[in-house]
Amino acid sequence: MRSIVWLLLVAVIAVVGATALGANDGLVTIYWRGWRTDFSLNLFLLVMVALFMAVYSLVRALDGLLALPERAKQWRTSRRDRVAQAALREGLALYLAGRYTRAHKTCQKAIAIQADTPELALDAEFTALAHMLSAGSLHRLQDRTRRDEHLQRALEMARMTRKPRATEEGARLMSAESALEDRDAARALRELSELPPGVARRTQALRLKLQAARLARQPMEALRTARLLAKHQGFTPSAAEGLLRTLASETLEGARDADQMRALWVNLDMQDKRDPLLVANAARRMSNLGAPHEARQWLAPLWDQIHKQSPEAIEALATALRESLTGLEAEWLPRLDATTPAALRNPSLALTLGLALAERQLWGKARGMLLSAANDLQLNVNDRRTAWAQLGLMAERESRPEEAARFYRLAALPEHN
């Protein structure tokens, strides 16, 4: 197609030239100091075109000759740049291959080539990447002093790059990760705090912050971070549920008195307050701190829906209420009556109901529930012992010493029950 276009163009030029210059009746006369020279117009035009081409070629030749040193300099710079880029790529390949000593040396070669070339020294991003890769290699070699030097140099060079400074963000994250592996939580949190708000909410930054908060024994901060990670789908749903429950439990276990426990409970998310296993742990902890009334208040919403709970949740709630029975209010009696059908199928729940009814001095109902729990072999030994002991106390209160002695004997020898 291109050949056809050129052929048509030449044909057009030939036609135009033949039409305009075919007659050749023009004359050009040149006068110079008494001399006179006559040229045909066609010859004059051909001479002028040839002269223009000769002058143009001469100017281009002189320009190329004068620019030859600069072009040679650019060629040498380009060649050194290619060598430096190749060294950095080789360093990355060696790092991924686990050859950290050679990777560090290759990165240092790339940095040296760039430093020796003024034209390349302005590429701050290249230098920062080389320092980061060298720092990663030294970290694997357990050379912490030189690793930190290279990380600091990488941060200094990354600040010279254009925004957004992805290189600086990467250096911060690498520094935080290395600090975590050194078990230095304070330094990791300090590096993460230097990140811009948008970067700090990225999944990798949140993962590092979660690890740092747990290492620094800051369960509340770790819980907030884990919630953000779960929101960004940083975990599978089941893993997120287990992790949030664990962190919330660690947060509550850090309370030293009831007032601190109340403050921590208020700061929990509503989703946490609907987790039966977490609420059960919190209620047990609050009861141990001397506030069983508030423990029962936390248990009440979930106890009203105990028939919808899983067997594991029922066990946890029953155990928590069992440890929070001191001063049980009369308002709990309807809840206990509503739980009676479920208690007939669950010995742990029957034990809790029996102890709760005994706390309210409803001896007849309590006796039935306790006997059902004590005679159920599915209940663990310690809980059956508790049921026999409570039955013994009730028989002793009702002045039945022989029956009380039998119950006490069964409580003392649970393995024979």
Short mmCIF file of C-alpha atoms in Angstrom, two decimals:
data_model
loop_
_atom_site.label_atom_id
_atom_site.label_comp_id
_atom_site.label_asym_id
_atom_site.label_seq_id
_atom_site.Cartn_x
_atom_site.Cartn_y
_atom_site.Cartn_z
CA MET A 1 0.00 0.00 0.00
CA ARG A 2 2.83 2.35 0.86
CA SER A 3 4.54 1.66 -2.51
CA ILE A 4 1.35 2.56 -4.36
CA VAL A 5 1.08 5.86 -2.47
CA TRP A 6 4.70 6.76 -3.27
CA LEU A 7 4.19 5.85 -6.93
CA LEU A 8 1.13 8.10 -7.15
CA LEU A 9 3.02 10.93 -5.41
CA VAL A 10 5.94 10.69 -7.89
CA ALA A 11 3.50 10.65 -10.79
CA VAL A 12 1.79 13.78 -9.48
CA ILE A 13 5.14 15.55 -9.07
CA ALA A 14 6.16 14.55 -12.60
CA VAL A 15 2.91 15.84 -14.05
CA VAL A 16 3.12 19.12 -12.14
CA GLY A 17 6.80 19.59 -13.10
CA ALA A 18 6.14 18.86 -16.77
CA THR A 19 3.21 21.24 -16.83
CA ALA A 20 5.01 24.09 -15.06
CA LEU A 21 8.53 23.70 -16.47
CA GLY A 22 7.97 21.85 -19.71
CA ALA A 23 8.03 25.02 -21.90
CA ASN A 24 11.44 26.12 -20.49
CA ASP A 25 10.92 29.66 -21.81
CA GLY A 26 12.05 31.39 -18.63
CA LEU A 27 15.43 33.14 -18.32
CA VAL A 28 17.46 34.11 -15.25
CA THR A 29 20.23 36.72 -15.68
CA ILE A 30 22.90 37.35 -13.04
CA TYR A 31 25.02 40.50 -13.08
CA TRP A 32 28.26 40.60 -11.10
CA ARG A 33 30.91 43.38 -11.54
CA GLY A 34 30.41 43.87 -15.22
CA TRP A 35 29.80 40.26 -15.93
CA ARG A 36 26.55 38.89 -17.12
CA THR A 37 25.45 35.29 -16.99
CA ASP A 38 22.20 33.87 -18.37
CA PHE A 39 20.57 30.66 -17.13
CA SER A 40 17.42 28.94 -18.10
CA LEU A 41 14.83 28.94 -15.35
CA ASN A 42 14.86 25.15 -15.09
CA LEU A 43 18.63 25.01 -14.68
CA PHE A 44 18.56 27.78 -12.09
CA LEU A 45 15.95 25.99 -10.02
CA LEU A 46 17.92 22.73 -10.17
CA VAL A 47 21.11 24.52 -9.07
CA MET A 48 19.29 26.20 -6.16
CA VAL A 49 17.83 22.92 -4.99
CA ALA A 50 21.23 21.23 -5.18
CA LEU A 51 22.83 24.14 -3.30
CA PHE A 52 20.20 23.98 -0.56
CA MET A 53 20.70 20.26 -0.15
CA ALA A 54 24.46 20.67 0.04
CA VAL A 55 24.23 23.42 2.69
CA TYR A 56 21.68 21.41 4.70
CA SER A 57 23.90 18.31 4.60
CA LEU A 58 26.91 20.35 5.68
CA VAL A 59 25.01 21.87 8.62
CA ARG A 60 23.76 18.44 9.74
CA ALA A 61 27.25 17.00 9.50
CA LEU A 62 28.73 19.83 11.58
CA ASP A 63 25.91 19.50 14.16
CA GLY A 64 26.51 15.76 14.44
CA LEU A 65 30.22 16.29 14.80
CA LEU A 66 29.83 18.92 17.52
CA ALA A 67 27.23 16.82 19.39
CA LEU A 68 29.36 13.70 19.28
CA PRO A 69 30.84 14.15 22.82
CA GLU A 70 27.37 14.68 24.32
CA ARG A 71 25.99 11.66 22.50
CA ALA A 72 28.92 9.57 23.73
CA LYS A 73 28.23 10.77 27.27
CA GLN A 74 24.55 9.86 26.96
CA TRP A 75 25.49 6.45 25.60
CA ARG A 76 27.82 5.80 28.55
CA THR A 77 25.12 6.96 30.99
CA SER A 78 22.51 4.76 29.32
CA ARG A 79 24.88 1.82 29.43
CA ARG A 80 25.59 2.31 33.15
CA ASP A 81 21.87 2.69 33.79
CA ARG A 82 21.20 -0.63 32.06
CA VAL A 83 23.94 -2.28 34.12
CA ALA A 84 22.50 -0.84 37.36
CA GLN A 85 18.96 -1.94 36.42
CA ALA A 86 20.23 -5.41 35.59
CA ALA A 87 22.03 -5.59 38.95
CA LEU A 88 18.85 -4.60 40.81
CA ARG A 89 16.81 -7.21 38.95
CA GLU A 90 19.44 -9.82 39.68
CA GLY A 91 19.40 -8.82 43.35
CA LEU A 92 15.63 -9.27 43.46
CA ALA A 93 15.90 -12.71 41.85
CA LEU A 94 18.63 -13.75 44.31
CA TYR A 95 16.54 -12.47 47.25
CA LEU A 96 13.54 -14.50 46.14
CA ALA A 97 15.81 -17.50 45.68
CA GLY A 98 17.02 -17.21 49.27
CA ARG A 99 20.61 -16.26 48.38
CA TYR A 100 20.66 -13.25 50.68
CA THR A 101 24.40 -12.58 50.83
CA ARG A 102 24.72 -12.40 47.05
CA ALA A 103 21.50 -10.38 46.85
CA HIS A 104 22.93 -7.81 49.27
CA LYS A 105 26.20 -7.56 47.32
CA THR A 106 24.38 -7.20 44.01
CA CYS A 107 22.19 -4.40 45.41
CA GLN A 108 25.27 -2.63 46.72
CA LYS A 109 26.75 -2.88 43.23
CA ALA A 110 23.65 -1.23 41.78
CA ILE A 111 23.82 1.54 44.40
CA ALA A 112 27.54 2.10 43.71
CA ILE A 113 27.00 2.36 39.95
CA GLN A 114 24.26 4.92 40.44
CA ALA A 115 26.26 6.92 42.98
CA ASP A 116 29.25 7.11 40.58
CA THR A 117 27.05 8.47 37.80
CA PRO A 118 25.78 12.01 38.55
CA GLU A 119 23.04 11.73 35.93
CA LEU A 120 21.65 8.61 37.63
CA ALA A 121 22.02 9.85 41.19
CA LEU A 122 18.82 11.87 40.77
CA ASP A 123 16.75 8.67 40.52
CA ALA A 124 15.86 8.53 44.23
CA GLU A 125 13.25 5.79 43.78
CA PHE A 126 15.83 3.40 42.28
CA THR A 127 18.20 4.01 45.20
CA ALA A 128 15.42 3.57 47.75
CA LEU A 129 14.35 0.26 46.23
CA ALA A 130 17.93 -1.00 46.20
CA HIS A 131 18.36 -0.06 49.88
CA MET A 132 15.06 -1.77 50.78
CA LEU A 133 16.06 -4.96 48.99
CA SER A 134 19.47 -4.86 50.68
CA ALA A 135 17.80 -4.30 54.07
CA GLY A 136 15.52 -7.29 53.48
CA SER A 137 18.52 -9.47 52.71
CA LEU A 138 20.38 -8.30 55.81
CA HIS A 139 17.29 -8.95 57.92
CA ARG A 140 17.29 -12.56 56.77
CA LEU A 141 20.99 -12.70 57.66
CA GLN A 142 20.23 -11.37 61.20
CA ASP A 143 22.44 -8.31 60.62
CA ARG A 144 20.15 -5.85 62.41
CA THR A 145 22.58 -2.92 62.59
CA ARG A 146 23.24 -2.67 58.86
CA ARG A 147 19.62 -3.54 58.13
CA ASP A 148 18.44 -0.52 60.09
CA GLU A 149 21.00 1.69 58.35
CA HIS A 150 19.72 0.67 54.93
CA LEU A 151 16.10 1.11 55.99
CA GLN A 152 16.85 4.62 57.25
CA ARG A 153 18.66 5.44 54.01
CA ALA A 154 15.72 4.07 52.03
CA LEU A 155 13.33 6.32 53.96
CA GLU A 156 15.53 9.35 53.32
CA MET A 157 15.67 8.64 49.60
CA ALA A 158 11.94 7.81 49.42
CA ARG A 159 11.06 11.28 50.76
CA MET A 160 12.69 12.74 47.66
CA THR A 161 10.35 10.91 45.29
CA ARG A 162 7.14 12.33 43.88
CA LYS A 163 3.84 11.88 45.67
CA PRO A 164 2.18 9.49 46.24
CA ARG A 165 5.31 8.07 47.85
CA ALA A 166 4.67 4.37 47.50
CA THR A 167 8.35 3.68 48.10
CA GLU A 168 8.26 5.44 51.48
CA GLU A 169 5.13 3.53 52.45
CA GLY A 170 6.81 0.26 51.52
CA ALA A 171 9.89 1.16 53.57
CA ARG A 172 7.70 1.96 56.60
CA LEU A 173 5.86 -1.34 56.32
CA MET A 174 9.12 -3.24 55.91
CA SER A 175 10.57 -1.50 58.96
CA ALA A 176 7.46 -2.33 61.01
CA GLU A 177 7.56 -5.96 59.89
CA SER A 178 11.23 -6.32 60.80
CA ALA A 179 10.54 -4.72 64.21
CA LEU A 180 7.80 -7.28 64.84
CA GLU A 181 10.15 -10.13 64.04
CA ASP A 182 12.59 -8.56 66.53
CA ARG A 183 9.73 -8.53 69.12
CA ASP A 184 9.97 -4.73 69.30
CA ALA A 185 6.30 -3.76 69.45
CA ALA A 186 6.95 -0.10 70.36
CA ARG A 187 9.06 0.48 67.26
CA ALA A 188 6.57 -1.30 65.03
CA LEU A 189 3.69 0.85 66.32
CA ARG A 190 5.82 3.97 65.90
CA GLU A 191 6.58 3.14 62.28
CA LEU A 192 2.93 2.36 61.55
CA SER A 193 1.82 5.64 63.13
CA GLU A 194 3.95 7.50 60.55
CA LEU A 195 1.86 6.12 57.70
CA PRO A 196 -0.79 8.35 56.07
CA PRO A 197 -4.37 7.59 57.19
CA GLY A 198 -5.29 5.94 53.91
CA VAL A 199 -2.25 3.67 53.94
CA ALA A 200 -2.78 2.78 57.61
CA ARG A 201 -6.18 1.29 56.71
CA ARG A 202 -4.77 -1.10 54.13
CA THR A 203 -4.95 -4.79 54.91
CA GLN A 204 -1.21 -5.33 55.28
CA ALA A 205 -0.82 -2.32 57.59
CA LEU A 206 -3.76 -3.51 59.70
CA ARG A 207 -2.29 -7.02 59.95
CA LEU A 208 1.01 -5.60 61.20
CA LYS A 209 -0.79 -3.29 63.62
CA LEU A 210 -2.79 -6.22 65.00
CA GLN A 211 0.37 -8.22 65.61
CA ALA A 212 2.09 -5.21 67.21
CA ALA A 213 -0.87 -4.47 69.49
CA ARG A 214 -1.04 -8.08 70.67
CA LEU A 215 2.73 -8.12 71.21
CA ALA A 216 2.48 -4.88 73.20
CA ARG A 217 -0.36 -6.38 75.28
CA GLN A 218 -2.90 -3.81 74.13
CA PRO A 219 -5.98 -6.02 73.69
CA MET A 220 -8.44 -3.15 73.20
CA GLU A 221 -6.38 -1.66 70.35
CA ALA A 222 -5.92 -5.13 68.92
CA LEU A 223 -9.69 -5.67 69.09
CA ARG A 224 -10.38 -2.42 67.19
CA THR A 225 -7.82 -3.36 64.55
CA ALA A 226 -9.23 -6.87 64.20
CA ARG A 227 -12.70 -5.40 63.64
CA LEU A 228 -11.34 -3.25 60.81
CA LEU A 229 -9.61 -6.27 59.30
CA ALA A 230 -12.81 -8.30 59.51
CA LYS A 231 -14.66 -5.42 57.85
CA HIS A 232 -12.11 -5.41 55.02
CA GLN A 233 -12.45 -9.22 54.74
CA GLY A 234 -8.93 -9.77 56.00
CA PHE A 235 -10.06 -13.07 57.57
CA THR A 236 -12.52 -15.79 56.80
CA PRO A 237 -15.81 -15.35 58.73
CA SER A 238 -15.08 -18.24 61.09
CA ALA A 239 -11.51 -17.05 61.76
CA ALA A 240 -12.72 -13.49 62.34
CA GLU A 241 -15.35 -14.69 64.83
CA GLY A 242 -12.83 -16.71 66.81
CA LEU A 243 -10.20 -13.97 66.79
CA LEU A 244 -12.62 -11.23 67.87
CA ARG A 245 -13.92 -13.43 70.67
CA THR A 246 -10.39 -14.18 71.87
CA LEU A 247 -9.32 -10.53 71.78
CA ALA A 248 -12.47 -9.39 73.55
CA SER A 249 -11.92 -12.03 76.24
CA GLU A 250 -8.30 -10.90 76.67
CA THR A 251 -9.54 -7.32 77.01
CA LEU A 252 -12.01 -8.23 79.74
CA GLU A 253 -9.55 -10.44 81.59
CA GLY A 254 -7.29 -7.42 82.00
CA ALA A 255 -9.80 -5.76 84.36
CA ARG A 256 -8.56 -5.56 87.95
CA ASP A 257 -11.81 -4.41 89.57
CA ALA A 258 -15.50 -4.09 88.84
CA ASP A 259 -15.27 -0.44 87.78
CA GLN A 260 -12.64 -1.21 85.18
CA MET A 261 -14.69 -4.17 84.03
CA ARG A 262 -17.74 -1.92 83.53
CA ALA A 263 -15.68 0.54 81.47
CA LEU A 264 -14.37 -2.22 79.24
CA TRP A 265 -17.84 -3.69 78.81
CA VAL A 266 -19.23 -0.33 77.68
CA ASN A 267 -16.52 -0.06 75.01
CA LEU A 268 -17.35 -3.45 73.51
CA ASP A 269 -19.21 -3.61 70.23
CA MET A 270 -22.88 -4.65 70.30
CA GLN A 271 -22.00 -7.69 68.23
CA ASP A 272 -19.61 -8.79 70.98
CA LYS A 273 -22.35 -8.37 73.58
CA ARG A 274 -24.51 -10.81 71.62
CA ASP A 275 -21.84 -13.53 71.58
CA PRO A 276 -22.94 -16.07 74.23
CA LEU A 277 -19.45 -17.46 74.84
CA LEU A 278 -17.98 -13.99 75.31
CA VAL A 279 -20.87 -12.83 77.51
CA ALA A 280 -20.52 -15.96 79.64
CA ASN A 281 -16.80 -15.29 80.17
CA ALA A 282 -17.51 -11.65 80.98
CA ALA A 283 -20.23 -12.59 83.48
CA ARG A 284 -17.95 -15.08 85.24
CA ARG A 285 -15.21 -12.48 85.44
CA MET A 286 -17.60 -9.83 86.77
CA SER A 287 -18.95 -12.23 89.38
CA ASN A 288 -15.43 -13.06 90.53
CA LEU A 289 -14.82 -9.33 90.93
CA GLY A 290 -17.73 -9.12 93.37
CA ALA A 291 -20.59 -7.91 91.19
CA PRO A 292 -22.85 -10.92 90.49
CA HIS A 293 -25.90 -8.69 90.05
CA GLU A 294 -24.39 -6.99 86.98
CA ALA A 295 -23.16 -10.34 85.72
CA ARG A 296 -26.75 -11.60 85.73
CA GLN A 297 -27.86 -8.43 83.92
CA TRP A 298 -25.43 -9.22 81.11
CA LEU A 299 -26.64 -12.82 80.97
CA ALA A 300 -30.38 -12.03 81.02
CA PRO A 301 -30.88 -11.09 77.30
CA LEU A 302 -29.20 -14.27 76.12
CA TRP A 303 -30.83 -16.44 78.79
CA ASP A 304 -34.25 -15.37 77.51
CA GLN A 305 -33.30 -16.95 74.15
CA ILE A 306 -31.44 -19.95 75.52
CA HIS A 307 -33.60 -22.38 73.55
CA LYS A 308 -32.11 -20.89 70.35
CA GLN A 309 -28.50 -21.27 71.49
CA SER A 310 -26.06 -23.99 70.49
CA PRO A 311 -25.16 -26.73 73.01
CA GLU A 312 -21.77 -25.10 73.58
CA ALA A 313 -23.40 -21.72 74.25
CA ILE A 314 -25.97 -23.29 76.62
CA GLU A 315 -23.14 -24.94 78.57
CA ALA A 316 -21.24 -21.64 78.82
CA LEU A 317 -24.29 -19.63 79.90
CA ALA A 318 -25.31 -22.25 82.46
CA THR A 319 -21.82 -22.29 83.98
CA ALA A 320 -21.71 -18.48 84.08
CA LEU A 321 -25.07 -18.20 85.84
CA ARG A 322 -24.04 -20.98 88.25
CA GLU A 323 -21.10 -18.82 89.36
CA SER A 324 -23.29 -15.69 89.66
CA LEU A 325 -26.15 -16.93 91.85
CA THR A 326 -25.36 -14.94 94.98
CA GLY A 327 -28.34 -12.67 95.73
CA LEU A 328 -30.45 -14.02 92.86
CA GLU A 329 -33.49 -11.75 92.35
CA ALA A 330 -37.09 -12.97 92.26
CA GLU A 331 -37.43 -11.60 88.71
CA TRP A 332 -35.30 -14.51 87.54
CA LEU A 333 -37.91 -17.08 88.57
CA PRO A 334 -39.97 -16.78 85.34
CA ARG A 335 -36.78 -17.21 83.34
CA LEU A 336 -35.90 -20.31 85.33
CA ASP A 337 -39.38 -21.80 84.89
CA ALA A 338 -39.21 -21.17 81.12
CA THR A 339 -35.92 -23.06 81.01
CA THR A 340 -37.24 -26.16 82.80
CA PRO A 341 -38.15 -28.15 79.63
CA ALA A 342 -34.67 -27.61 78.19
CA ALA A 343 -33.10 -28.51 81.53
CA LEU A 344 -34.68 -31.96 81.45
CA ARG A 345 -32.55 -32.70 78.34
CA ASN A 346 -29.38 -30.91 79.50
CA PRO A 347 -27.81 -32.02 82.81
CA SER A 348 -25.60 -28.94 83.09
CA LEU A 349 -28.62 -26.69 82.71
CA ALA A 350 -30.51 -28.82 85.24
CA LEU A 351 -27.69 -28.37 87.74
CA THR A 352 -27.77 -24.59 87.26
CA LEU A 353 -31.53 -24.46 87.70
CA GLY A 354 -31.33 -26.63 90.81
CA LEU A 355 -28.70 -24.36 92.39
CA ALA A 356 -30.66 -21.25 91.40
CA LEU A 357 -33.89 -22.57 92.91
CA ALA A 358 -32.01 -23.55 96.04
CA GLU A 359 -30.66 -19.99 96.24
CA ARG A 360 -34.28 -18.80 96.19
CA GLN A 361 -35.12 -21.49 98.84
CA LEU A 362 -37.50 -23.36 96.53
CA TRP A 363 -36.37 -26.69 97.96
CA GLY A 364 -38.86 -28.97 96.26
CA LYS A 365 -38.16 -27.81 92.71
CA ALA A 366 -34.45 -27.58 93.43
CA ARG A 367 -34.34 -31.17 94.72
CA GLY A 368 -35.83 -32.57 91.52
CA MET A 369 -33.42 -30.70 89.27
CA LEU A 370 -30.40 -31.58 91.39
CA LEU A 371 -31.30 -35.26 91.51
CA SER A 372 -31.73 -35.27 87.73
CA ALA A 373 -28.29 -33.68 87.26
CA ALA A 374 -26.53 -35.81 89.86
CA ASN A 375 -27.77 -39.07 88.38
CA ASP A 376 -26.94 -38.13 84.78
CA LEU A 377 -23.68 -39.85 83.81
CA GLN A 378 -23.17 -37.36 80.94
CA LEU A 379 -22.39 -34.65 83.49
CA ASN A 380 -18.76 -34.34 84.49
CA VAL A 381 -17.57 -35.60 87.88
CA ASN A 382 -17.05 -32.20 89.53
CA ASP A 383 -20.51 -30.96 88.58
CA ARG A 384 -22.14 -34.17 89.85
CA ARG A 385 -20.20 -33.78 93.07
CA THR A 386 -21.58 -30.23 93.36
CA ALA A 387 -25.13 -31.53 92.88
CA TRP A 388 -24.71 -34.26 95.56
CA ALA A 389 -23.18 -31.75 97.96
CA GLN A 390 -26.05 -29.31 97.49
CA LEU A 391 -28.54 -32.13 98.04
CA GLY A 392 -26.70 -33.01 101.25
CA LEU A 393 -26.96 -29.41 102.47
CA MET A 394 -30.67 -29.36 101.71
CA ALA A 395 -31.25 -32.69 103.52
CA GLU A 396 -29.25 -31.44 106.49
CA ARG A 397 -31.34 -28.26 106.54
CA GLU A 398 -34.50 -30.39 106.57
CA SER A 399 -33.15 -32.46 109.48
CA ARG A 400 -32.61 -35.68 107.52
CA PRO A 401 -29.12 -36.64 108.69
CA GLU A 402 -29.05 -40.14 107.20
CA GLU A 403 -30.01 -38.86 103.75
CA ALA A 404 -27.56 -35.98 104.08
CA ALA A 405 -24.77 -38.42 104.99
CA ARG A 406 -25.58 -40.54 101.95
CA PHE A 407 -25.49 -37.51 99.66
CA TYR A 408 -22.20 -36.36 101.18
CA ARG A 409 -20.76 -39.82 100.71
CA LEU A 410 -21.76 -39.80 97.07
CA ALA A 411 -20.22 -36.35 96.68
CA ALA A 412 -16.99 -37.57 98.21
CA LEU A 413 -16.81 -40.66 96.00
CA PRO A 414 -18.05 -39.42 92.61
CA GLU A 415 -16.24 -42.13 90.70
CA HIS A 416 -18.64 -44.73 92.12
CA ASN A 417 -21.81 -42.81 91.16
#
